[in-house]
Amino acid sequence: MFNTLQIWAFRDILRRPFESLLLAVTLTFAIATVGTLLLFPRAVYDTLTVVLKATPSIILRQVDPTGWRPLPIRESVQAATSVIGVVSVRPRIWGMVNGPDGPLTVMGVQQEGLPEILADPLTRLPAKGQAIVGWGIASHDPAGTLPLEGAIRQTYQVIHRLPEQTSMFTHDLVLLNPLDAQQLIGLPQGYASDLAIDVFHEDEQDAILSDLTAAFPWPVRCVTRRQSAGIYAGGFNRGRALGAITMIPAVLAMCLLVAVNTRKSMGRQSDLGIMKAMGWTTGDIIRLHLYRDLFVCLPSVALGSCLCFFLVYGPGADGLAGFFLGWDTLPPRLYLETKGAVTVLLEVAGVMVAPVMASALLPALKAATADVHELIEGAGRR
């Protein structure tokens, strides 16, 4: 299973266990730190991308100089459906209210016009006075009630909790009867918060905006799915820049580790001289150092990568979400895009491991090609 050089390399590690352990621990935490700082914003962006794919093509709102205004449902639906290329129009009743632990999103749902992402998880719709809550909303009342405060203050009976698998979309969502939702957010009867519009072709999103705007007798604002993705992409790039700044301490630690490893390798020139005197070839010496460093670096890469996944996609995401995003409640489960996540970790591992390997192999290569007498005599003078 192992050849002689590999066994010798493993025994050489055991000769200096504390040095090897220090190298492994430092490399593990360096990979975990840098990998987490790069992987977390990537995971947030991947999650937002998946969420946006399930959103309508266009969101249309009525606006005035003071901001957003409710839309009259009947007239708005007639105006939107008159535009060529529009395949469906759904008036939405939703808004932000205060819950027991902070702001929550409230949505009024009914069987017709139910969003596709909610069609499967919903086994029944809430009646008046009832609520269906997302996975991230904790009920502090043993009776299963949820107090909410918006235009009015009302307590609702929680009849169902959406499954954890939908947390990416429904984490802080409260589903109410449309009449309850209208009263809670202060929306007049017969009015909607906005319109969710789907178009026939994805490429028609931008081209149809002028026709939609012209179809309404009042000012409206349209936001396409692509525009939303661009906004979040800009935030993702800013997050990467902040992550690069916070990596400076880890890079400094890596430089110190490389310097220490180089000094350690230079201090073992006499051992290499004895090996050459015993008949070891330059290739044998290089392979010995390669095996020895790989036996330390590969487990460190594996452990550091596992820590990254634990912190970003596992229970450790709670602390990261609170630190980076200021979330006080349980964050939604982030989406794991395997190819992108593995690419990030491979890049981090390569950047971290390559200098460590070079700091050990280059002095070994220099000594392996030097004269045997010079190595032994130089060790004696030191």
mmCIF file of C-alpha atoms in Angstrom:
data_model
loop_
_atom_site.group_PDB
_atom_site.id
_atom_site.type_symbol
_atom_site.label_atom_id
_atom_site.label_comp_id
_atom_site.label_asym_id
_atom_site.label_seq_id
_atom_site.Cartn_x
_atom_site.Cartn_y
_atom_site.Cartn_z
ATOM 1 C CA MET A 1 0.000 0.000 0.000
ATOM 2 C CA PHE A 2 2.815 2.421 0.904
ATOM 3 C CA ASN A 3 6.291 2.332 -0.561
ATOM 4 C CA THR A 4 9.490 2.740 1.436
ATOM 5 C CA LEU A 5 9.850 6.473 0.791
ATOM 6 C CA GLN A 6 6.301 7.165 1.965
ATOM 7 C CA ILE A 7 6.861 5.224 5.184
ATOM 8 C CA TRP A 8 10.146 7.046 5.741
ATOM 9 C CA ALA A 9 8.387 10.398 5.167
ATOM 10 C CA PHE A 10 5.699 9.509 7.716
ATOM 11 C CA ARG A 11 8.351 8.512 10.281
ATOM 12 C CA ASP A 12 10.175 11.769 9.601
ATOM 13 C CA ILE A 13 6.977 13.636 10.540
ATOM 14 C CA LEU A 14 6.833 11.728 13.815
ATOM 15 C CA ARG A 15 10.412 12.772 14.586
ATOM 16 C CA ARG A 16 9.207 16.361 14.909
ATOM 17 C CA PRO A 17 5.536 16.022 15.870
ATOM 18 C CA PHE A 18 5.079 19.519 17.303
ATOM 19 C CA GLU A 19 6.455 21.239 14.193
ATOM 20 C CA SER A 20 4.233 19.122 11.956
ATOM 21 C CA LEU A 21 1.203 19.670 14.179
ATOM 22 C CA LEU A 22 1.775 23.428 14.234
ATOM 23 C CA LEU A 23 2.039 23.503 10.447
ATOM 24 C CA ALA A 24 -1.140 21.430 10.057
ATOM 25 C CA VAL A 25 -3.197 23.496 12.516
ATOM 26 C CA THR A 26 -2.069 26.814 11.035
ATOM 27 C CA LEU A 27 -2.754 25.676 7.478
ATOM 28 C CA THR A 28 -6.163 24.268 8.449
ATOM 29 C CA PHE A 29 -7.367 27.478 10.051
ATOM 30 C CA ALA A 30 -5.882 29.625 7.279
ATOM 31 C CA ILE A 31 -7.822 27.649 4.664
ATOM 32 C CA ALA A 32 -10.970 27.702 6.812
ATOM 33 C CA THR A 33 -10.741 31.462 7.364
ATOM 34 C CA VAL A 34 -9.990 32.500 3.793
ATOM 35 C CA GLY A 35 -12.338 29.896 2.316
ATOM 36 C CA THR A 36 -15.228 30.984 4.520
ATOM 37 C CA LEU A 37 -14.741 34.663 3.701
ATOM 38 C CA LEU A 38 -14.864 33.860 -0.017
ATOM 39 C CA LEU A 39 -17.493 31.111 0.075
ATOM 40 C CA PHE A 40 -20.126 32.888 2.191
ATOM 41 C CA PRO A 41 -20.849 35.783 -0.234
ATOM 42 C CA ARG A 42 -20.747 33.282 -3.102
ATOM 43 C CA ALA A 43 -23.338 31.098 -1.329
ATOM 44 C CA VAL A 44 -25.561 34.120 -0.660
ATOM 45 C CA TYR A 45 -25.342 35.122 -4.325
ATOM 46 C CA ASP A 46 -26.116 31.561 -5.519
ATOM 47 C CA THR A 47 -29.119 31.473 -3.179
ATOM 48 C CA LEU A 48 -30.414 34.802 -4.484
ATOM 49 C CA THR A 49 -29.964 33.575 -8.053
ATOM 50 C CA VAL A 50 -32.097 30.502 -7.369
ATOM 51 C CA VAL A 51 -34.738 32.610 -5.628
ATOM 52 C CA LEU A 52 -34.876 35.100 -8.511
ATOM 53 C CA LYS A 53 -35.435 32.293 -11.019
ATOM 54 C CA ALA A 54 -38.709 31.523 -9.234
ATOM 55 C CA THR A 55 -39.893 35.143 -9.263
ATOM 56 C CA PRO A 56 -42.169 36.752 -11.895
ATOM 57 C CA SER A 57 -40.646 38.241 -15.021
ATOM 58 C CA ILE A 58 -41.780 41.780 -14.154
ATOM 59 C CA ILE A 59 -43.019 43.473 -10.978
ATOM 60 C CA LEU A 60 -45.209 46.517 -11.638
ATOM 61 C CA ARG A 61 -46.095 49.159 -9.028
ATOM 62 C CA GLN A 62 -47.963 52.417 -9.069
ATOM 63 C CA VAL A 63 -45.849 55.367 -7.942
ATOM 64 C CA ASP A 64 -46.300 59.038 -7.200
ATOM 65 C CA PRO A 65 -43.930 61.795 -5.978
ATOM 66 C CA THR A 66 -44.230 60.461 -2.420
ATOM 67 C CA GLY A 67 -43.389 56.871 -3.323
ATOM 68 C CA TRP A 68 -45.417 53.678 -3.652
ATOM 69 C CA ARG A 69 -49.210 53.619 -3.956
ATOM 70 C CA PRO A 70 -51.741 50.737 -3.998
ATOM 71 C CA LEU A 71 -53.036 49.552 -7.379
ATOM 72 C CA PRO A 72 -56.754 49.161 -8.186
ATOM 73 C CA ILE A 73 -56.950 45.461 -9.021
ATOM 74 C CA ARG A 74 -59.594 45.367 -11.770
ATOM 75 C CA GLU A 75 -58.304 48.295 -13.822
ATOM 76 C CA SER A 76 -54.672 47.260 -13.402
ATOM 77 C CA VAL A 77 -55.220 43.673 -14.530
ATOM 78 C CA GLN A 78 -57.169 44.878 -17.589
ATOM 79 C CA ALA A 79 -54.402 47.314 -18.530
ATOM 80 C CA ALA A 80 -51.608 44.745 -18.120
ATOM 81 C CA THR A 81 -53.380 41.949 -20.029
ATOM 82 C CA SER A 82 -53.982 44.294 -22.953
ATOM 83 C CA VAL A 83 -50.247 44.374 -23.688
ATOM 84 C CA ILE A 84 -49.074 41.888 -26.321
ATOM 85 C CA GLY A 85 -46.603 39.375 -24.865
ATOM 86 C CA VAL A 86 -48.085 39.246 -21.358
ATOM 87 C CA VAL A 87 -49.196 35.696 -20.529
ATOM 88 C CA SER A 88 -50.284 36.061 -16.900
ATOM 89 C CA VAL A 89 -50.987 38.814 -14.380
ATOM 90 C CA ARG A 90 -51.306 38.203 -10.637
ATOM 91 C CA PRO A 91 -52.263 40.993 -8.226
ATOM 92 C CA ARG A 92 -50.281 40.575 -5.000
ATOM 93 C CA ILE A 93 -51.213 41.658 -1.494
ATOM 94 C CA TRP A 94 -48.131 41.833 0.650
ATOM 95 C CA GLY A 95 -46.112 44.102 2.919
ATOM 96 C CA MET A 96 -43.763 44.341 5.883
ATOM 97 C CA VAL A 97 -45.082 44.178 9.458
ATOM 98 C CA ASN A 98 -43.549 43.802 12.913
ATOM 99 C CA GLY A 99 -43.429 40.348 14.472
ATOM 100 C CA PRO A 100 -42.279 39.124 17.891
ATOM 101 C CA ASP A 101 -38.602 39.030 16.818
ATOM 102 C CA GLY A 102 -38.464 41.714 14.134
ATOM 103 C CA PRO A 103 -39.824 42.549 10.666
ATOM 104 C CA LEU A 104 -41.749 39.867 8.780
ATOM 105 C CA THR A 105 -43.169 39.647 5.265
ATOM 106 C CA VAL A 106 -46.939 39.174 5.094
ATOM 107 C CA MET A 107 -48.704 37.886 1.981
ATOM 108 C CA GLY A 108 -52.380 37.333 1.315
ATOM 109 C CA VAL A 109 -52.956 34.084 -0.563
ATOM 110 C CA GLN A 110 -55.928 32.572 -2.354
ATOM 111 C CA GLN A 111 -56.252 29.540 -4.591
ATOM 112 C CA GLU A 112 -56.365 31.503 -7.836
ATOM 113 C CA GLY A 113 -53.118 33.301 -8.482
ATOM 114 C CA LEU A 114 -51.149 31.206 -5.992
ATOM 115 C CA PRO A 115 -47.379 31.452 -6.705
ATOM 116 C CA GLU A 116 -45.927 28.254 -8.141
ATOM 117 C CA ILE A 117 -43.289 27.937 -5.408
ATOM 118 C CA LEU A 118 -46.080 27.803 -2.781
ATOM 119 C CA ALA A 119 -48.461 25.478 -4.638
ATOM 120 C CA ASP A 120 -46.880 22.195 -3.465
ATOM 121 C CA PRO A 121 -46.035 23.056 0.193
ATOM 122 C CA LEU A 122 -49.536 24.426 0.914
ATOM 123 C CA THR A 123 -51.942 21.667 1.901
ATOM 124 C CA ARG A 124 -54.641 24.222 2.813
ATOM 125 C CA LEU A 125 -55.123 27.972 2.723
ATOM 126 C CA PRO A 126 -55.532 30.129 5.816
ATOM 127 C CA ALA A 127 -59.020 31.295 6.762
ATOM 128 C CA LYS A 128 -59.716 34.554 8.563
ATOM 129 C CA GLY A 129 -57.713 34.772 11.777
ATOM 130 C CA GLN A 130 -55.340 31.984 10.693
ATOM 131 C CA ALA A 131 -51.713 32.086 9.533
ATOM 132 C CA ILE A 132 -49.192 29.811 7.848
ATOM 133 C CA VAL A 133 -45.597 30.689 8.722
ATOM 134 C CA GLY A 134 -42.167 30.014 7.269
ATOM 135 C CA TRP A 135 -39.556 27.844 8.944
ATOM 136 C CA GLY A 136 -37.592 30.753 10.394
ATOM 137 C CA ILE A 137 -40.530 32.174 12.379
ATOM 138 C CA ALA A 138 -40.591 30.828 15.917
ATOM 139 C CA SER A 139 -43.828 30.788 17.876
ATOM 140 C CA HIS A 140 -43.194 31.801 21.502
ATOM 141 C CA ASP A 141 -46.762 30.987 22.497
ATOM 142 C CA PRO A 142 -47.515 27.325 23.408
ATOM 143 C CA ALA A 143 -50.991 27.838 21.920
ATOM 144 C CA GLY A 144 -49.371 28.515 18.530
ATOM 145 C CA THR A 145 -50.433 32.116 18.037
ATOM 146 C CA LEU A 146 -48.514 34.867 16.272
ATOM 147 C CA PRO A 147 -48.988 38.568 17.140
ATOM 148 C CA LEU A 148 -48.385 40.954 14.232
ATOM 149 C CA GLU A 149 -48.435 44.736 14.102
ATOM 150 C CA GLY A 150 -48.898 46.868 10.993
ATOM 151 C CA ALA A 151 -51.739 49.277 10.333
ATOM 152 C CA ILE A 152 -53.485 47.350 13.121
ATOM 153 C CA ARG A 153 -52.320 44.961 15.816
ATOM 154 C CA GLN A 154 -53.763 41.456 15.559
ATOM 155 C CA THR A 155 -52.978 37.943 16.794
ATOM 156 C CA TYR A 156 -53.354 35.007 14.410
ATOM 157 C CA GLN A 157 -53.646 31.273 14.974
ATOM 158 C CA VAL A 158 -50.729 29.372 13.372
ATOM 159 C CA ILE A 159 -52.250 26.370 11.595
ATOM 160 C CA HIS A 160 -49.261 25.168 9.603
ATOM 161 C CA ARG A 161 -45.522 25.683 9.195
ATOM 162 C CA LEU A 162 -44.016 25.532 5.734
ATOM 163 C CA PRO A 163 -41.389 22.758 5.368
ATOM 164 C CA GLU A 164 -37.728 23.505 5.959
ATOM 165 C CA GLN A 165 -36.926 22.627 2.345
ATOM 166 C CA THR A 166 -38.746 25.807 1.259
ATOM 167 C CA SER A 167 -36.848 28.011 3.721
ATOM 168 C CA MET A 168 -34.853 29.563 0.887
ATOM 169 C CA PHE A 169 -38.084 31.191 -0.348
ATOM 170 C CA THR A 170 -40.332 31.301 2.716
ATOM 171 C CA HIS A 171 -37.980 31.863 5.644
ATOM 172 C CA ASP A 172 -39.672 34.942 7.172
ATOM 173 C CA LEU A 173 -42.962 34.705 5.275
ATOM 174 C CA VAL A 174 -46.413 34.792 6.899
ATOM 175 C CA LEU A 175 -49.339 33.681 4.725
ATOM 176 C CA LEU A 176 -52.720 35.151 5.642
ATOM 177 C CA ASN A 177 -56.205 35.316 4.254
ATOM 178 C CA PRO A 178 -56.322 38.188 1.714
ATOM 179 C CA LEU A 179 -58.822 40.160 3.820
ATOM 180 C CA ASP A 180 -56.622 39.799 6.923
ATOM 181 C CA ALA A 181 -53.536 40.830 4.948
ATOM 182 C CA GLN A 182 -55.284 43.929 3.558
ATOM 183 C CA GLN A 183 -56.350 45.048 7.018
ATOM 184 C CA LEU A 184 -52.963 44.373 8.564
ATOM 185 C CA ILE A 185 -50.952 46.361 6.012
ATOM 186 C CA GLY A 186 -53.611 49.063 5.607
ATOM 187 C CA LEU A 187 -54.540 48.261 2.009
ATOM 188 C CA PRO A 188 -58.005 49.431 0.810
ATOM 189 C CA GLN A 189 -60.531 46.845 -0.376
ATOM 190 C CA GLY A 190 -60.126 46.075 -4.089
ATOM 191 C CA TYR A 191 -56.517 47.233 -4.195
ATOM 192 C CA ALA A 192 -53.234 45.306 -4.501
ATOM 193 C CA SER A 193 -49.647 46.038 -3.532
ATOM 194 C CA ASP A 194 -48.308 45.307 -7.027
ATOM 195 C CA LEU A 195 -48.717 43.116 -10.083
ATOM 196 C CA ALA A 196 -46.639 40.007 -10.820
ATOM 197 C CA ILE A 197 -46.397 39.736 -14.611
ATOM 198 C CA ASP A 198 -45.019 36.862 -16.683
ATOM 199 C CA VAL A 199 -44.123 37.307 -20.353
ATOM 200 C CA PHE A 200 -44.051 34.813 -23.200
ATOM 201 C CA HIS A 201 -40.307 35.035 -23.859
ATOM 202 C CA GLU A 202 -37.602 35.766 -21.305
ATOM 203 C CA ASP A 203 -35.885 38.115 -23.751
ATOM 204 C CA GLU A 204 -39.042 40.224 -23.949
ATOM 205 C CA GLN A 205 -38.685 41.548 -20.404
ATOM 206 C CA ASP A 206 -36.897 44.757 -21.352
ATOM 207 C CA ALA A 207 -38.650 45.297 -24.688
ATOM 208 C CA ILE A 208 -42.143 45.157 -23.185
ATOM 209 C CA LEU A 209 -41.545 47.745 -20.442
ATOM 210 C CA SER A 210 -42.466 50.762 -22.592
ATOM 211 C CA ASP A 211 -45.725 49.119 -23.700
ATOM 212 C CA LEU A 212 -46.626 48.289 -20.103
ATOM 213 C CA THR A 213 -45.918 51.809 -18.921
ATOM 214 C CA ALA A 214 -48.018 53.286 -21.717
ATOM 215 C CA ALA A 215 -50.956 50.951 -20.986
ATOM 216 C CA PHE A 216 -51.611 52.481 -17.550
ATOM 217 C CA PRO A 217 -53.352 55.853 -17.052
ATOM 218 C CA TRP A 218 -51.182 56.570 -13.997
ATOM 219 C CA PRO A 219 -47.406 56.483 -13.392
ATOM 220 C CA VAL A 220 -45.993 53.008 -12.828
ATOM 221 C CA ARG A 221 -42.564 51.557 -12.200
ATOM 222 C CA CYS A 222 -41.503 48.192 -13.618
ATOM 223 C CA VAL A 223 -38.622 46.079 -12.361
ATOM 224 C CA THR A 224 -37.543 43.053 -14.372
ATOM 225 C CA ARG A 225 -35.942 39.900 -13.058
ATOM 226 C CA ARG A 226 -32.713 40.796 -14.848
ATOM 227 C CA GLN A 227 -32.592 44.207 -13.192
ATOM 228 C CA SER A 228 -33.023 42.600 -9.771
ATOM 229 C CA ALA A 229 -30.235 40.151 -10.543
ATOM 230 C CA GLY A 230 -27.963 43.049 -11.535
ATOM 231 C CA ILE A 231 -28.645 44.839 -8.246
ATOM 232 C CA TYR A 232 -27.748 41.758 -6.241
ATOM 233 C CA ALA A 233 -24.674 41.116 -8.394
ATOM 234 C CA GLY A 234 -23.398 44.586 -7.484
ATOM 235 C CA GLY A 235 -23.854 43.789 -3.802
ATOM 236 C CA PHE A 236 -22.053 40.478 -4.322
ATOM 237 C CA ASN A 237 -19.052 42.244 -5.847
ATOM 238 C CA ARG A 238 -18.898 44.648 -2.895
ATOM 239 C CA GLY A 239 -19.029 41.675 -0.540
ATOM 240 C CA ARG A 240 -16.093 40.078 -2.360
ATOM 241 C CA ALA A 241 -14.091 43.292 -1.981
ATOM 242 C CA LEU A 242 -14.775 43.378 1.762
ATOM 243 C CA GLY A 243 -13.828 39.703 1.977
ATOM 244 C CA ALA A 244 -10.526 40.419 0.242
ATOM 245 C CA ILE A 245 -9.755 43.134 2.793
ATOM 246 C CA THR A 246 -10.512 40.873 5.731
ATOM 247 C CA MET A 247 -8.160 38.218 4.302
ATOM 248 C CA ILE A 248 -5.107 40.382 4.950
ATOM 249 C CA PRO A 249 -4.444 38.906 8.444
ATOM 250 C CA ALA A 250 -4.707 35.385 7.032
ATOM 251 C CA VAL A 251 -2.253 36.239 4.249
ATOM 252 C CA LEU A 252 0.204 37.676 6.782
ATOM 253 C CA ALA A 253 -0.079 34.502 8.848
ATOM 254 C CA MET A 254 0.572 32.507 5.691
ATOM 255 C CA CYS A 255 3.727 34.524 4.967
ATOM 256 C CA LEU A 256 4.978 33.878 8.490
ATOM 257 C CA LEU A 257 4.249 30.182 8.086
ATOM 258 C CA VAL A 258 6.215 30.060 4.831
ATOM 259 C CA ALA A 259 9.156 31.851 6.446
ATOM 260 C CA VAL A 260 9.216 29.425 9.377
ATOM 261 C CA ASN A 261 8.934 26.419 7.064
ATOM 262 C CA THR A 262 11.773 27.708 4.893
ATOM 263 C CA ARG A 263 14.000 28.246 7.929
ATOM 264 C CA LYS A 264 13.208 24.761 9.182
ATOM 265 C CA SER A 265 14.104 23.227 5.826
ATOM 266 C CA MET A 266 17.373 25.167 5.637
ATOM 267 C CA GLY A 267 18.269 23.972 9.122
ATOM 268 C CA ARG A 268 18.183 20.314 8.018
ATOM 269 C CA GLN A 269 20.939 20.490 5.431
ATOM 270 C CA SER A 270 23.136 18.077 7.384
ATOM 271 C CA ASP A 271 20.441 15.369 7.197
ATOM 272 C CA LEU A 272 20.363 15.751 3.438
ATOM 273 C CA GLY A 273 24.145 15.543 3.309
ATOM 274 C CA ILE A 274 24.078 12.235 5.221
ATOM 275 C CA MET A 275 21.366 10.904 2.892
ATOM 276 C CA LYS A 276 23.446 11.739 -0.168
ATOM 277 C CA ALA A 277 26.494 10.132 1.430
ATOM 278 C CA MET A 278 24.437 6.959 1.939
ATOM 279 C CA GLY A 279 23.558 6.836 -1.752
ATOM 280 C CA TRP A 280 20.248 8.705 -1.927
ATOM 281 C CA THR A 281 19.609 10.298 -5.310
ATOM 282 C CA THR A 282 18.305 13.806 -5.866
ATOM 283 C CA GLY A 283 14.967 12.331 -6.971
ATOM 284 C CA ASP A 284 14.715 10.291 -3.748
ATOM 285 C CA ILE A 285 15.294 13.389 -1.608
ATOM 286 C CA ILE A 286 12.754 15.483 -3.513
ATOM 287 C CA ARG A 287 10.112 12.727 -3.341
ATOM 288 C CA LEU A 288 10.755 12.299 0.396
ATOM 289 C CA HIS A 289 10.072 15.997 1.052
ATOM 290 C CA LEU A 290 7.093 15.926 -1.288
ATOM 291 C CA TYR A 291 5.514 12.986 0.541
ATOM 292 C CA ARG A 292 6.240 14.520 3.936
ATOM 293 C CA ASP A 293 4.573 17.819 3.058
ATOM 294 C CA LEU A 294 1.632 16.122 1.364
ATOM 295 C CA PHE A 295 0.995 13.999 4.469
ATOM 296 C CA VAL A 296 0.624 17.254 6.412
ATOM 297 C CA CYS A 297 -1.042 19.484 3.808
ATOM 298 C CA LEU A 298 -3.684 17.140 2.399
ATOM 299 C CA PRO A 299 -5.404 16.430 5.768
ATOM 300 C CA SER A 300 -5.197 20.155 6.530
ATOM 301 C CA VAL A 301 -6.913 20.988 3.222
ATOM 302 C CA ALA A 302 -9.630 18.407 3.913
ATOM 303 C CA LEU A 303 -10.272 19.649 7.458
ATOM 304 C CA GLY A 304 -10.175 23.305 6.422
ATOM 305 C CA SER A 305 -12.633 22.668 3.584
ATOM 306 C CA CYS A 306 -14.975 20.771 5.922
ATOM 307 C CA LEU A 307 -14.877 23.721 8.325
ATOM 308 C CA CYS A 308 -15.798 26.046 5.458
ATOM 309 C CA PHE A 309 -18.814 23.937 4.510
ATOM 310 C CA PHE A 310 -19.854 23.664 8.181
ATOM 311 C CA LEU A 311 -19.684 27.422 8.665
ATOM 312 C CA VAL A 312 -21.368 28.395 5.390
ATOM 313 C CA TYR A 313 -23.889 25.630 4.691
ATOM 314 C CA GLY A 314 -24.282 24.041 8.129
ATOM 315 C CA PRO A 315 -25.156 25.193 11.639
ATOM 316 C CA GLY A 316 -22.241 27.628 11.590
ATOM 317 C CA ALA A 317 -24.169 29.809 9.120
ATOM 318 C CA ASP A 318 -26.135 31.266 12.058
ATOM 319 C CA GLY A 319 -23.078 33.097 13.371
ATOM 320 C CA LEU A 320 -21.926 34.234 9.930
ATOM 321 C CA ALA A 321 -25.357 35.610 9.060
ATOM 322 C CA GLY A 322 -25.438 37.561 12.306
ATOM 323 C CA PHE A 323 -21.893 38.901 11.832
ATOM 324 C CA PHE A 324 -21.991 39.796 8.125
ATOM 325 C CA LEU A 325 -25.690 40.492 7.496
ATOM 326 C CA GLY A 326 -26.959 41.496 10.939
ATOM 327 C CA TRP A 327 -29.649 38.793 11.078
ATOM 328 C CA ASP A 328 -30.961 38.213 14.593
ATOM 329 C CA THR A 329 -33.127 35.217 13.775
ATOM 330 C CA LEU A 330 -32.366 31.832 12.246
ATOM 331 C CA PRO A 331 -31.120 32.433 8.667
ATOM 332 C CA PRO A 332 -32.491 30.474 5.705
ATOM 333 C CA ARG A 333 -30.576 27.521 4.382
ATOM 334 C CA LEU A 334 -28.159 28.661 1.701
ATOM 335 C CA TYR A 335 -28.125 27.010 -1.682
ATOM 336 C CA LEU A 336 -25.097 24.825 -2.432
ATOM 337 C CA GLU A 337 -23.944 25.263 -6.019
ATOM 338 C CA THR A 338 -21.443 22.401 -6.071
ATOM 339 C CA LYS A 339 -19.278 23.474 -8.992
ATOM 340 C CA GLY A 340 -18.838 27.038 -7.775
ATOM 341 C CA ALA A 341 -18.203 26.049 -4.145
ATOM 342 C CA VAL A 342 -15.627 23.403 -5.061
ATOM 343 C CA THR A 343 -13.887 25.854 -7.408
ATOM 344 C CA VAL A 344 -13.571 28.434 -4.625
ATOM 345 C CA LEU A 345 -12.150 25.898 -2.174
ATOM 346 C CA LEU A 346 -9.699 24.492 -4.728
ATOM 347 C CA GLU A 347 -8.437 27.988 -5.464
ATOM 348 C CA VAL A 348 -8.005 28.721 -1.753
ATOM 349 C CA ALA A 349 -6.247 25.407 -1.157
ATOM 350 C CA GLY A 350 -3.925 25.984 -4.098
ATOM 351 C CA VAL A 351 -3.012 29.498 -2.983
ATOM 352 C CA MET A 352 -2.337 28.328 0.573
ATOM 353 C CA VAL A 353 -0.614 25.004 -0.075
ATOM 354 C CA ALA A 354 1.623 26.023 -3.001
ATOM 355 C CA PRO A 355 3.819 28.442 -0.956
ATOM 356 C CA VAL A 356 4.149 25.908 1.861
ATOM 357 C CA MET A 357 5.219 23.168 -0.542
ATOM 358 C CA ALA A 358 7.641 25.505 -2.312
ATOM 359 C CA SER A 359 9.183 26.667 0.983
ATOM 360 C CA ALA A 360 10.092 23.059 1.770
ATOM 361 C CA LEU A 361 10.954 21.722 -1.691
ATOM 362 C CA LEU A 362 13.175 24.551 -2.949
ATOM 363 C CA PRO A 363 15.703 24.344 -0.045
ATOM 364 C CA ALA A 364 15.616 20.549 -0.390
ATOM 365 C CA LEU A 365 16.275 20.802 -4.123
ATOM 366 C CA LYS A 366 19.146 23.212 -3.525
ATOM 367 C CA ALA A 367 20.693 20.924 -0.920
ATOM 368 C CA ALA A 368 20.148 17.813 -3.026
ATOM 369 C CA THR A 369 22.227 19.275 -5.829
ATOM 370 C CA ALA A 370 24.981 20.625 -3.522
ATOM 371 C CA ASP A 371 28.254 18.924 -2.613
ATOM 372 C CA VAL A 372 27.969 16.356 0.204
ATOM 373 C CA HIS A 373 31.118 17.567 2.039
ATOM 374 C CA GLU A 374 29.907 21.187 1.997
ATOM 375 C CA LEU A 375 26.568 20.194 3.558
ATOM 376 C CA ILE A 376 28.150 18.180 6.360
ATOM 377 C CA GLU A 377 30.950 20.675 7.043
ATOM 378 C CA GLY A 378 28.480 23.581 6.974
ATOM 379 C CA ALA A 379 26.328 21.773 9.525
ATOM 380 C CA GLY A 380 29.388 21.245 11.750
ATOM 381 C CA ARG A 381 30.302 24.982 11.654
ATOM 382 C CA ARG A 382 26.758 25.904 12.718
#
